[in-house]
Amino acid sequence: MAVEQLEFTSEDIILKGHLRGAAAGQRRAALAITGPFAGVKEQVAGVYAERLAAAGFVTLAFDHRGFGESGGRPAHEDVQGKLADLRAAVGALAAHPAVDTERIGVLGVCLGGGYALRAAAEDPRVRAVAGIAGGYNSPAFFARDPDAYRATLAALIGRYDEHMPAVAPDGGEAAMSGEEPYSYYGNAEHWRNEVTRGSLHSLLTFDALGAAALLARTPLLVVHGRVDAYCSPELASAAYEAAPGPKRFEWIDCERHVDLYDQEPYVTQAAGAAAAFFAEYL
């Protein structure tokens, strides 16, 4: 499928994206797609963008500020900045002649699921939202041991601007330590194995779960693995239960979080569920 290079701005920062499925003389439903923590458009966001473009949608997978080919502070996970980037991506789709402005959705994978949820709650232009293996972060959930939570935040603030590896095998210090994330990351073009320590502070204080209750007019799809060591199935269920509008939940019988990134048959199952959901609601 042809891939169009799309450049747009978010708060004066240049973002780079890949547009798929745009056809001259047609206006189609469109999806802005956001991926995992520290991810780039050539990784899992691009996998789902390609699948959903093949299903008939215009899709935009893009690099958030600080990552991949986009501008901004390098390797820093900026929660409010990434939400601004999603608003800009929705705006870029709305301005494209191949897009029906009344039929725009957002899909997020891993941490992108949490961003997608919050973006949909804050932007009425988003008519439907889906999270796949989503990270529906909740400071209240993370702070069930308040002393440990505060100590972690204090340590991160003290070294906020320092860089650390994004992934490392078991035993190595990293934002995502362990063989599972290490097995996935590292081979994509434009991806760098680094994030700021402040990125982890941003994630631990980001309330994605609280946005679910605001989706009274926005249909929600949650696709999640029954076993997931990195993005809690408990929080996925909580996000689904809190959403008051039309909603759908699809459990996938995979064994690892990253199985929903690029492993079969799980990606086909998740992409198929998303395509059917967006076809109904967009």
PDB file of N, CA, C and O in Angstrom, residues 84-152:
ATOM      1  N   ALA A  84      -1.307  17.038  23.021  1.00  0.00           N
ATOM      2  CA  ALA A  84      -1.356  18.099  22.007  1.00  0.00           C
ATOM      3  C   ALA A  84      -1.034  17.538  20.630  1.00  0.00           C
ATOM      4  O   ALA A  84      -1.638  17.933  19.619  1.00  0.00           O
ATOM      5  N   ASP A  85      -0.090  16.599  20.570  1.00  0.00           N
ATOM      6  CA  ASP A  85       0.248  15.966  19.291  1.00  0.00           C
ATOM      7  C   ASP A  85      -0.949  15.209  18.716  1.00  0.00           C
ATOM      8  O   ASP A  85      -1.188  15.233  17.499  1.00  0.00           O
ATOM      9  N   LEU A  86      -1.692  14.523  19.568  1.00  0.00           N
ATOM     10  CA  LEU A  86      -2.885  13.811  19.089  1.00  0.00           C
ATOM     11  C   LEU A  86      -3.937  14.782  18.584  1.00  0.00           C
ATOM     12  O   LEU A  86      -4.592  14.524  17.571  1.00  0.00           O
ATOM     13  N   ARG A  87      -4.112  15.904  19.260  1.00  0.00           N
ATOM     14  CA  ARG A  87      -5.050  16.919  18.749  1.00  0.00           C
ATOM     15  C   ARG A  87      -4.591  17.416  17.390  1.00  0.00           C
ATOM     16  O   ARG A  87      -5.405  17.611  16.472  1.00  0.00           O
ATOM     17  N   ALA A  88      -3.281  17.609  17.243  1.00  0.00           N
ATOM     18  CA  ALA A  88      -2.750  18.078  15.961  1.00  0.00           C
ATOM     19  C   ALA A  88      -2.927  17.019  14.879  1.00  0.00           C
ATOM     20  O   ALA A  88      -3.214  17.338  13.724  1.00  0.00           O
ATOM     21  N   ALA A  89      -2.769  15.748  15.239  1.00  0.00           N
ATOM     22  CA  ALA A  89      -2.952  14.671  14.267  1.00  0.00           C
ATOM     23  C   ALA A  89      -4.398  14.598  13.801  1.00  0.00           C
ATOM     24  O   ALA A  89      -4.673  14.416  12.603  1.00  0.00           O
ATOM     25  N   VAL A  90      -5.334  14.755  14.731  1.00  0.00           N
ATOM     26  CA  VAL A  90      -6.752  14.791  14.353  1.00  0.00           C
ATOM     27  C   VAL A  90      -7.013  15.981  13.432  1.00  0.00           C
ATOM     28  O   VAL A  90      -7.728  15.871  12.427  1.00  0.00           O
ATOM     29  N   GLY A  91      -6.406  17.117  13.740  1.00  0.00           N
ATOM     30  CA  GLY A  91      -6.556  18.287  12.882  1.00  0.00           C
ATOM     31  C   GLY A  91      -5.969  18.088  11.506  1.00  0.00           C
ATOM     32  O   GLY A  91      -6.543  18.522  10.502  1.00  0.00           O
ATOM     33  N   ALA A  92      -4.814  17.404  11.441  1.00  0.00           N
ATOM     34  CA  ALA A  92      -4.194  17.134  10.140  1.00  0.00           C
ATOM     35  C   ALA A  92      -5.077  16.214   9.303  1.00  0.00           C
ATOM     36  O   ALA A  92      -5.207  16.401   8.082  1.00  0.00           O
ATOM     37  N   LEU A  93      -5.693  15.237   9.943  1.00  0.00           N
ATOM     38  CA  LEU A  93      -6.619  14.371   9.211  1.00  0.00           C
ATOM     39  C   LEU A  93      -7.848  15.148   8.748  1.00  0.00           C
ATOM     40  O   LEU A  93      -8.298  15.001   7.609  1.00  0.00           O
ATOM     41  N   ALA A  94      -8.393  15.980   9.628  1.00  0.00           N
ATOM     42  CA  ALA A  94      -9.593  16.744   9.274  1.00  0.00           C
ATOM     43  C   ALA A  94      -9.342  17.677   8.094  1.00  0.00           C
ATOM     44  O   ALA A  94     -10.259  17.967   7.315  1.00  0.00           O
ATOM     45  N   ALA A  95      -8.108  18.139   7.950  1.00  0.00           N
ATOM     46  CA  ALA A  95      -7.776  19.060   6.860  1.00  0.00           C
ATOM     47  C   ALA A  95      -7.462  18.350   5.552  1.00  0.00           C
ATOM     48  O   ALA A  95      -7.332  19.001   4.512  1.00  0.00           O
ATOM     49  N   HIS A  96      -7.366  17.028   5.579  1.00  0.00           N
ATOM     50  CA  HIS A  96      -6.977  16.286   4.373  1.00  0.00           C
ATOM     51  C   HIS A  96      -8.194  16.044   3.489  1.00  0.00           C
ATOM     52  O   HIS A  96      -9.262  15.649   3.979  1.00  0.00           O
ATOM     53  N   PRO A  97      -8.086  16.250   2.176  1.00  0.00           N
ATOM     54  CA  PRO A  97      -9.252  16.107   1.287  1.00  0.00           C
ATOM     55  C   PRO A  97      -9.796  14.684   1.188  1.00  0.00           C
ATOM     56  O   PRO A  97     -10.922  14.493   0.721  1.00  0.00           O
ATOM     57  N   ALA A  98      -9.021  13.683   1.629  1.00  0.00           N
ATOM     58  CA  ALA A  98      -9.486  12.302   1.554  1.00  0.00           C
ATOM     59  C   ALA A  98     -10.235  11.861   2.812  1.00  0.00           C
ATOM     60  O   ALA A  98     -10.658  10.706   2.906  1.00  0.00           O
ATOM     61  N   VAL A  99     -10.402  12.772   3.772  1.00  0.00           N
ATOM     62  CA  VAL A  99     -10.978  12.405   5.066  1.00  0.00           C
ATOM     63  C   VAL A  99     -12.344  13.049   5.258  1.00  0.00           C
ATOM     64  O   VAL A  99     -12.527  14.243   5.005  1.00  0.00           O
ATOM     65  N   ASP A 100     -13.283  12.254   5.737  1.00  0.00           N
ATOM     66  CA  ASP A 100     -14.591  12.743   6.168  1.00  0.00           C
ATOM     67  C   ASP A 100     -14.433  13.280   7.588  1.00  0.00           C
ATOM     68  O   ASP A 100     -14.175  12.507   8.525  1.00  0.00           O
ATOM     69  N   THR A 101     -14.578  14.578   7.763  1.00  0.00           N
ATOM     70  CA  THR A 101     -14.291  15.206   9.056  1.00  0.00           C
ATOM     71  C   THR A 101     -15.230  14.750  10.163  1.00  0.00           C
ATOM     72  O   THR A 101     -14.919  14.931  11.346  1.00  0.00           O
ATOM     73  N   GLU A 102     -16.359  14.179   9.804  1.00  0.00           N
ATOM     74  CA  GLU A 102     -17.298  13.692  10.815  1.00  0.00           C
ATOM     75  C   GLU A 102     -17.027  12.244  11.207  1.00  0.00           C
ATOM     76  O   GLU A 102     -17.760  11.680  12.027  1.00  0.00           O
ATOM     77  N   ARG A 103     -15.966  11.651  10.653  1.00  0.00           N
ATOM     78  CA  ARG A 103     -15.710  10.227  10.885  1.00  0.00           C
ATOM     79  C   ARG A 103     -14.226  10.010  11.204  1.00  0.00           C
ATOM     80  O   ARG A 103     -13.511   9.317  10.496  1.00  0.00           O
ATOM     81  N   ILE A 104     -13.776  10.616  12.289  1.00  0.00           N
ATOM     82  CA  ILE A 104     -12.387  10.491  12.710  1.00  0.00           C
ATOM     83  C   ILE A 104     -12.340   9.802  14.067  1.00  0.00           C
ATOM     84  O   ILE A 104     -13.067  10.156  14.994  1.00  0.00           O
ATOM     85  N   GLY A 105     -11.476   8.788  14.180  1.00  0.00           N
ATOM     86  CA  GLY A 105     -11.273   8.077  15.430  1.00  0.00           C
ATOM     87  C   GLY A 105      -9.814   8.061  15.818  1.00  0.00           C
ATOM     88  O   GLY A 105      -8.937   8.489  15.060  1.00  0.00           O
ATOM     89  N   VAL A 106      -9.552   7.567  17.025  1.00  0.00           N
ATOM     90  CA  VAL A 106      -8.180   7.426  17.512  1.00  0.00           C
ATOM     91  C   VAL A 106      -8.003   6.010  18.031  1.00  0.00           C
ATOM     92  O   VAL A 106      -8.881   5.466  18.717  1.00  0.00           O
ATOM     93  N   LEU A 107      -6.875   5.416  17.676  1.00  0.00           N
ATOM     94  CA  LEU A 107      -6.515   4.088  18.171  1.00  0.00           C
ATOM     95  C   LEU A 107      -5.147   4.181  18.830  1.00  0.00           C
ATOM     96  O   LEU A 107      -4.224   4.790  18.285  1.00  0.00           O
ATOM     97  N   GLY A 108      -5.031   3.566  20.013  1.00  0.00           N
ATOM     98  CA  GLY A 108      -3.755   3.557  20.713  1.00  0.00           C
ATOM     99  C   GLY A 108      -3.365   2.160  21.136  1.00  0.00           C
ATOM    100  O   GLY A 108      -4.213   1.354  21.521  1.00  0.00           O
ATOM    101  N   VAL A 109      -2.073   1.877  21.062  1.00  0.00           N
ATOM    102  CA  VAL A 109      -1.535   0.584  21.474  1.00  0.00           C
ATOM    103  C   VAL A 109      -0.596   0.800  22.652  1.00  0.00           C
ATOM    104  O   VAL A 109       0.204   1.737  22.650  1.00  0.00           O
ATOM    105  N   CYS A 110      -0.680  -0.086  23.646  1.00  0.00           N
ATOM    106  CA  CYS A 110       0.124   0.015  24.857  1.00  0.00           C
ATOM    107  C   CYS A 110      -0.157   1.364  25.523  1.00  0.00           C
ATOM    108  O   CYS A 110      -1.305   1.729  25.711  1.00  0.00           O
ATOM    109  N   LEU A 111       0.871   2.120  25.881  1.00  0.00           N
ATOM    110  CA  LEU A 111       0.638   3.414  26.520  1.00  0.00           C
ATOM    111  C   LEU A 111      -0.218   4.316  25.635  1.00  0.00           C
ATOM    112  O   LEU A 111      -0.990   5.146  26.123  1.00  0.00           O
ATOM    113  N   GLY A 112      -0.107   4.126  24.308  1.00  0.00           N
ATOM    114  CA  GLY A 112      -0.958   4.891  23.401  1.00  0.00           C
ATOM    115  C   GLY A 112      -2.435   4.681  23.665  1.00  0.00           C
ATOM    116  O   GLY A 112      -3.254   5.553  23.363  1.00  0.00           O
ATOM    117  N   GLY A 113      -2.808   3.514  24.229  1.00  0.00           N
ATOM    118  CA  GLY A 113      -4.205   3.303  24.589  1.00  0.00           C
ATOM    119  C   GLY A 113      -4.676   4.287  25.633  1.00  0.00           C
ATOM    120  O   GLY A 113      -5.798   4.808  25.558  1.00  0.00           O
ATOM    121  N   GLY A 114      -3.830   4.575  26.604  1.00  0.00           N
ATOM    122  CA  GLY A 114      -4.173   5.574  27.609  1.00  0.00           C
ATOM    123  C   GLY A 114      -4.244   6.963  27.031  1.00  0.00           C
ATOM    124  O   GLY A 114      -5.154   7.742  27.346  1.00  0.00           O
ATOM    125  N   TYR A 115      -3.291   7.301  26.165  1.00  0.00           N
ATOM    126  CA  TYR A 115      -3.338   8.607  25.503  1.00  0.00           C
ATOM    127  C   TYR A 115      -4.576   8.734  24.622  1.00  0.00           C
ATOM    128  O   TYR A 115      -5.214   9.788  24.577  1.00  0.00           O
ATOM    129  N   ALA A 116      -4.914   7.665  23.908  1.00  0.00           N
ATOM    130  CA  ALA A 116      -6.093   7.706  23.045  1.00  0.00           C
ATOM    131  C   ALA A 116      -7.352   7.949  23.857  1.00  0.00           C
ATOM    132  O   ALA A 116      -8.234   8.730  23.467  1.00  0.00           O
ATOM    133  N   LEU A 117      -7.454   7.282  25.005  1.00  0.00           N
ATOM    134  CA  LEU A 117      -8.619   7.448  25.873  1.00  0.00           C
ATOM    135  C   LEU A 117      -8.745   8.891  26.336  1.00  0.00           C
ATOM    136  O   LEU A 117      -9.820   9.501  26.261  1.00  0.00           O
ATOM    137  N   ARG A 118      -7.648   9.440  26.823  1.00  0.00           N
ATOM    138  CA  ARG A 118      -7.673  10.829  27.302  1.00  0.00           C
ATOM    139  C   ARG A 118      -7.930  11.793  26.157  1.00  0.00           C
ATOM    140  O   ARG A 118      -8.698  12.755  26.309  1.00  0.00           O
ATOM    141  N   ALA A 119      -7.332  11.555  24.999  1.00  0.00           N
ATOM    142  CA  ALA A 119      -7.539  12.439  23.845  1.00  0.00           C
ATOM    143  C   ALA A 119      -8.998  12.446  23.420  1.00  0.00           C
ATOM    144  O   ALA A 119      -9.564  13.494  23.095  1.00  0.00           O
ATOM    145  N   ALA A 120      -9.623  11.264  23.404  1.00  0.00           N
ATOM    146  CA  ALA A 120     -11.033  11.177  23.002  1.00  0.00           C
ATOM    147  C   ALA A 120     -11.926  11.904  23.991  1.00  0.00           C
ATOM    148  O   ALA A 120     -12.933  12.525  23.602  1.00  0.00           O
ATOM    149  N   ALA A 121     -11.577  11.845  25.266  1.00  0.00           N
ATOM    150  CA  ALA A 121     -12.382  12.529  26.278  1.00  0.00           C
ATOM    151  C   ALA A 121     -12.283  14.042  26.156  1.00  0.00           C
ATOM    152  O   ALA A 121     -13.221  14.758  26.531  1.00  0.00           O
ATOM    153  N   GLU A 122     -11.173  14.540  25.612  1.00  0.00           N
ATOM    154  CA  GLU A 122     -10.922  15.982  25.569  1.00  0.00           C
ATOM    155  C   GLU A 122     -11.209  16.608  24.215  1.00  0.00           C
ATOM    156  O   GLU A 122     -11.209  17.842  24.100  1.00  0.00           O
ATOM    157  N   ASP A 123     -11.465  15.807  23.182  1.00  0.00           N
ATOM    158  CA  ASP A 123     -11.600  16.349  21.828  1.00  0.00           C
ATOM    159  C   ASP A 123     -12.867  15.792  21.172  1.00  0.00           C
ATOM    160  O   ASP A 123     -12.895  14.637  20.740  1.00  0.00           O
ATOM    161  N   PRO A 124     -13.935  16.589  21.099  1.00  0.00           N
ATOM    162  CA  PRO A 124     -15.191  16.096  20.514  1.00  0.00           C
ATOM    163  C   PRO A 124     -15.089  15.730  19.038  1.00  0.00           C
ATOM    164  O   PRO A 124     -15.999  15.075  18.513  1.00  0.00           O
ATOM    165  N   ARG A 125     -14.020  16.123  18.365  1.00  0.00           N
ATOM    166  CA  ARG A 125     -13.851  15.712  16.965  1.00  0.00           C
ATOM    167  C   ARG A 125     -13.593  14.211  16.855  1.00  0.00           C
ATOM    168  O   ARG A 125     -13.807  13.626  15.789  1.00  0.00           O
ATOM    169  N   VAL A 126     -13.146  13.588  17.945  1.00  0.00           N
ATOM    170  CA  VAL A 126     -12.884  12.158  17.968  1.00  0.00           C
ATOM    171  C   VAL A 126     -14.213  11.446  18.210  1.00  0.00           C
ATOM    172  O   VAL A 126     -14.801  11.546  19.278  1.00  0.00           O
ATOM    173  N   ARG A 127     -14.673  10.695  17.212  1.00  0.00           N
ATOM    174  CA  ARG A 127     -16.007  10.097  17.272  1.00  0.00           C
ATOM    175  C   ARG A 127     -16.004   8.661  17.802  1.00  0.00           C
ATOM    176  O   ARG A 127     -17.066   8.115  18.103  1.00  0.00           O
ATOM    177  N   ALA A 128     -14.836   8.029  17.904  1.00  0.00           N
ATOM    178  CA  ALA A 128     -14.734   6.685  18.469  1.00  0.00           C
ATOM    179  C   ALA A 128     -13.273   6.455  18.839  1.00  0.00           C
ATOM    180  O   ALA A 128     -12.369   7.036  18.234  1.00  0.00           O
ATOM    181  N   VAL A 129     -13.047   5.589  19.850  1.00  0.00           N
ATOM    182  CA  VAL A 129     -11.684   5.381  20.330  1.00  0.00           C
ATOM    183  C   VAL A 129     -11.489   3.906  20.671  1.00  0.00           C
ATOM    184  O   VAL A 129     -12.397   3.235  21.159  1.00  0.00           O
ATOM    185  N   ALA A 130     -10.272   3.410  20.399  1.00  0.00           N
ATOM    186  CA  ALA A 130      -9.934   2.026  20.702  1.00  0.00           C
ATOM    187  C   ALA A 130      -8.556   1.954  21.343  1.00  0.00           C
ATOM    188  O   ALA A 130      -7.635   2.679  20.948  1.00  0.00           O
ATOM    189  N   GLY A 131      -8.430   1.078  22.326  1.00  0.00           N
ATOM    190  CA  GLY A 131      -7.149   0.794  22.955  1.00  0.00           C
ATOM    191  C   GLY A 131      -6.816  -0.680  22.821  1.00  0.00           C
ATOM    192  O   GLY A 131      -7.662  -1.539  23.098  1.00  0.00           O
ATOM    193  N   ILE A 132      -5.615  -0.989  22.380  1.00  0.00           N
ATOM    194  CA  ILE A 132      -5.155  -2.368  22.218  1.00  0.00           C
ATOM    195  C   ILE A 132      -3.966  -2.589  23.147  1.00  0.00           C
ATOM    196  O   ILE A 132      -2.976  -1.854  23.073  1.00  0.00           O
ATOM    197  N   ALA A 133      -4.084  -3.566  24.055  1.00  0.00           N
ATOM    198  CA  ALA A 133      -3.061  -3.800  25.080  1.00  0.00           C
ATOM    199  C   ALA A 133      -2.739  -2.490  25.793  1.00  0.00           C
ATOM    200  O   ALA A 133      -1.587  -2.186  26.073  1.00  0.00           O
ATOM    201  N   GLY A 134      -3.779  -1.727  26.096  1.00  0.00           N
ATOM    202  CA  GLY A 134      -3.612  -0.351  26.541  1.00  0.00           C
ATOM    203  C   GLY A 134      -3.080  -0.201  27.951  1.00  0.00           C
ATOM    204  O   GLY A 134      -3.394  -0.988  28.848  1.00  0.00           O
ATOM    205  N   GLY A 135      -2.297   0.861  28.137  1.00  0.00           N
ATOM    206  CA  GLY A 135      -1.829   1.258  29.461  1.00  0.00           C
ATOM    207  C   GLY A 135      -2.723   2.366  29.995  1.00  0.00           C
ATOM    208  O   GLY A 135      -2.498   3.534  29.679  1.00  0.00           O
ATOM    209  N   TYR A 136      -3.713   2.001  30.791  1.00  0.00           N
ATOM    210  CA  TYR A 136      -4.680   2.979  31.311  1.00  0.00           C
ATOM    211  C   TYR A 136      -4.191   3.452  32.677  1.00  0.00           C
ATOM    212  O   TYR A 136      -4.738   3.093  33.728  1.00  0.00           O
ATOM    213  N   ASN A 137      -3.140   4.248  32.639  1.00  0.00           N
ATOM    214  CA  ASN A 137      -2.423   4.631  33.848  1.00  0.00           C
ATOM    215  C   ASN A 137      -3.336   5.317  34.855  1.00  0.00           C
ATOM    216  O   ASN A 137      -4.212   6.107  34.488  1.00  0.00           O
ATOM    217  N   SER A 138      -3.073   5.036  36.127  1.00  0.00           N
ATOM    218  CA  SER A 138      -3.857   5.620  37.214  1.00  0.00           C
ATOM    219  C   SER A 138      -2.937   5.896  38.391  1.00  0.00           C
ATOM    220  O   SER A 138      -2.454   4.954  39.027  1.00  0.00           O
ATOM    221  N   PRO A 139      -2.677   7.169  38.707  1.00  0.00           N
ATOM    222  CA  PRO A 139      -1.849   7.459  39.879  1.00  0.00           C
ATOM    223  C   PRO A 139      -2.399   6.832  41.158  1.00  0.00           C
ATOM    224  O   PRO A 139      -1.629   6.365  41.999  1.00  0.00           O
ATOM    225  N   ALA A 140      -3.726   6.786  41.309  1.00  0.00           N
ATOM    226  CA  ALA A 140      -4.307   6.170  42.502  1.00  0.00           C
ATOM    227  C   ALA A 140      -3.961   4.685  42.577  1.00  0.00           C
ATOM    228  O   ALA A 140      -3.691   4.147  43.657  1.00  0.00           O
ATOM    229  N   PHE A 141      -3.961   4.023  41.436  1.00  0.00           N
ATOM    230  CA  PHE A 141      -3.596   2.605  41.384  1.00  0.00           C
ATOM    231  C   PHE A 141      -2.124   2.428  41.719  1.00  0.00           C
ATOM    232  O   PHE A 141      -1.748   1.546  42.505  1.00  0.00           O
ATOM    233  N   PHE A 142      -1.274   3.256  41.143  1.00  0.00           N
ATOM    234  CA  PHE A 142       0.157   3.146  41.381  1.00  0.00           C
ATOM    235  C   PHE A 142       0.514   3.465  42.832  1.00  0.00           C
ATOM    236  O   PHE A 142       1.510   2.957  43.358  1.00  0.00           O
ATOM    237  N   ALA A 143      -0.273   4.329  43.482  1.00  0.00           N
ATOM    238  CA  ALA A 143       0.041   4.816  44.830  1.00  0.00           C
ATOM    239  C   ALA A 143      -0.643   4.009  45.923  1.00  0.00           C
ATOM    240  O   ALA A 143      -0.835   4.503  47.030  1.00  0.00           O
ATOM    241  N   ARG A 144      -0.980   2.751  45.629  1.00  0.00           N
ATOM    242  CA  ARG A 144      -1.582   1.930  46.676  1.00  0.00           C
ATOM    243  C   ARG A 144      -0.603   1.686  47.829  1.00  0.00           C
ATOM    244  O   ARG A 144      -1.011   1.416  48.951  1.00  0.00           O
ATOM    245  N   ASP A 145       0.691   1.801  47.524  1.00  0.00           N
ATOM    246  CA  ASP A 145       1.709   1.898  48.580  1.00  0.00           C
ATOM    247  C   ASP A 145       2.227   3.332  48.525  1.00  0.00           C
ATOM    248  O   ASP A 145       3.167   3.647  47.789  1.00  0.00           O
ATOM    249  N   PRO A 146       1.601   4.249  49.275  1.00  0.00           N
ATOM    250  CA  PRO A 146       1.917   5.672  49.116  1.00  0.00           C
ATOM    251  C   PRO A 146       3.370   6.021  49.396  1.00  0.00           C
ATOM    252  O   PRO A 146       3.945   6.884  48.733  1.00  0.00           O
ATOM    253  N   ASP A 147       3.985   5.361  50.368  1.00  0.00           N
ATOM    254  CA  ASP A 147       5.372   5.682  50.700  1.00  0.00           C
ATOM    255  C   ASP A 147       6.307   5.310  49.549  1.00  0.00           C
ATOM    256  O   ASP A 147       7.199   6.085  49.180  1.00  0.00           O
ATOM    257  N   ALA A 148       6.113   4.130  48.988  1.00  0.00           N
ATOM    258  CA  ALA A 148       6.950   3.708  47.863  1.00  0.00           C
ATOM    259  C   ALA A 148       6.725   4.607  46.651  1.00  0.00           C
ATOM    260  O   ALA A 148       7.682   4.963  45.938  1.00  0.00           O
ATOM    261  N   TYR A 149       5.474   4.977  46.431  1.00  0.00           N
ATOM    262  CA  TYR A 149       5.139   5.849  45.291  1.00  0.00           C
ATOM    263  C   TYR A 149       5.827   7.203  45.432  1.00  0.00           C
ATOM    264  O   TYR A 149       6.475   7.685  44.496  1.00  0.00           O
ATOM    265  N   ARG A 150       5.731   7.790  46.605  1.00  0.00           N
ATOM    266  CA  ARG A 150       6.358   9.107  46.824  1.00  0.00           C
ATOM    267  C   ARG A 150       7.871   9.013  46.728  1.00  0.00           C
ATOM    268  O   ARG A 150       8.525   9.906  46.188  1.00  0.00           O
ATOM    269  N   ALA A 151       8.432   7.937  47.230  1.00  0.00           N
ATOM    270  CA  ALA A 151       9.885   7.779  47.156  1.00  0.00           C
ATOM    271  C   ALA A 151      10.350   7.647  45.710  1.00  0.00           C
ATOM    272  O   ALA A 151      11.383   8.208  45.320  1.00  0.00           O
ATOM    273  N   THR A 152       9.583   6.923  44.916  1.00  0.00           N
ATOM    274  CA  THR A 152       9.925   6.769  43.497  1.00  0.00           C
ATOM    275  C   THR A 152       9.858   8.107  42.779  1.00  0.00           C
ATOM    276  O   THR A 152      10.762   8.460  42.000  1.00  0.00           O
TER     277      THR A 152
END
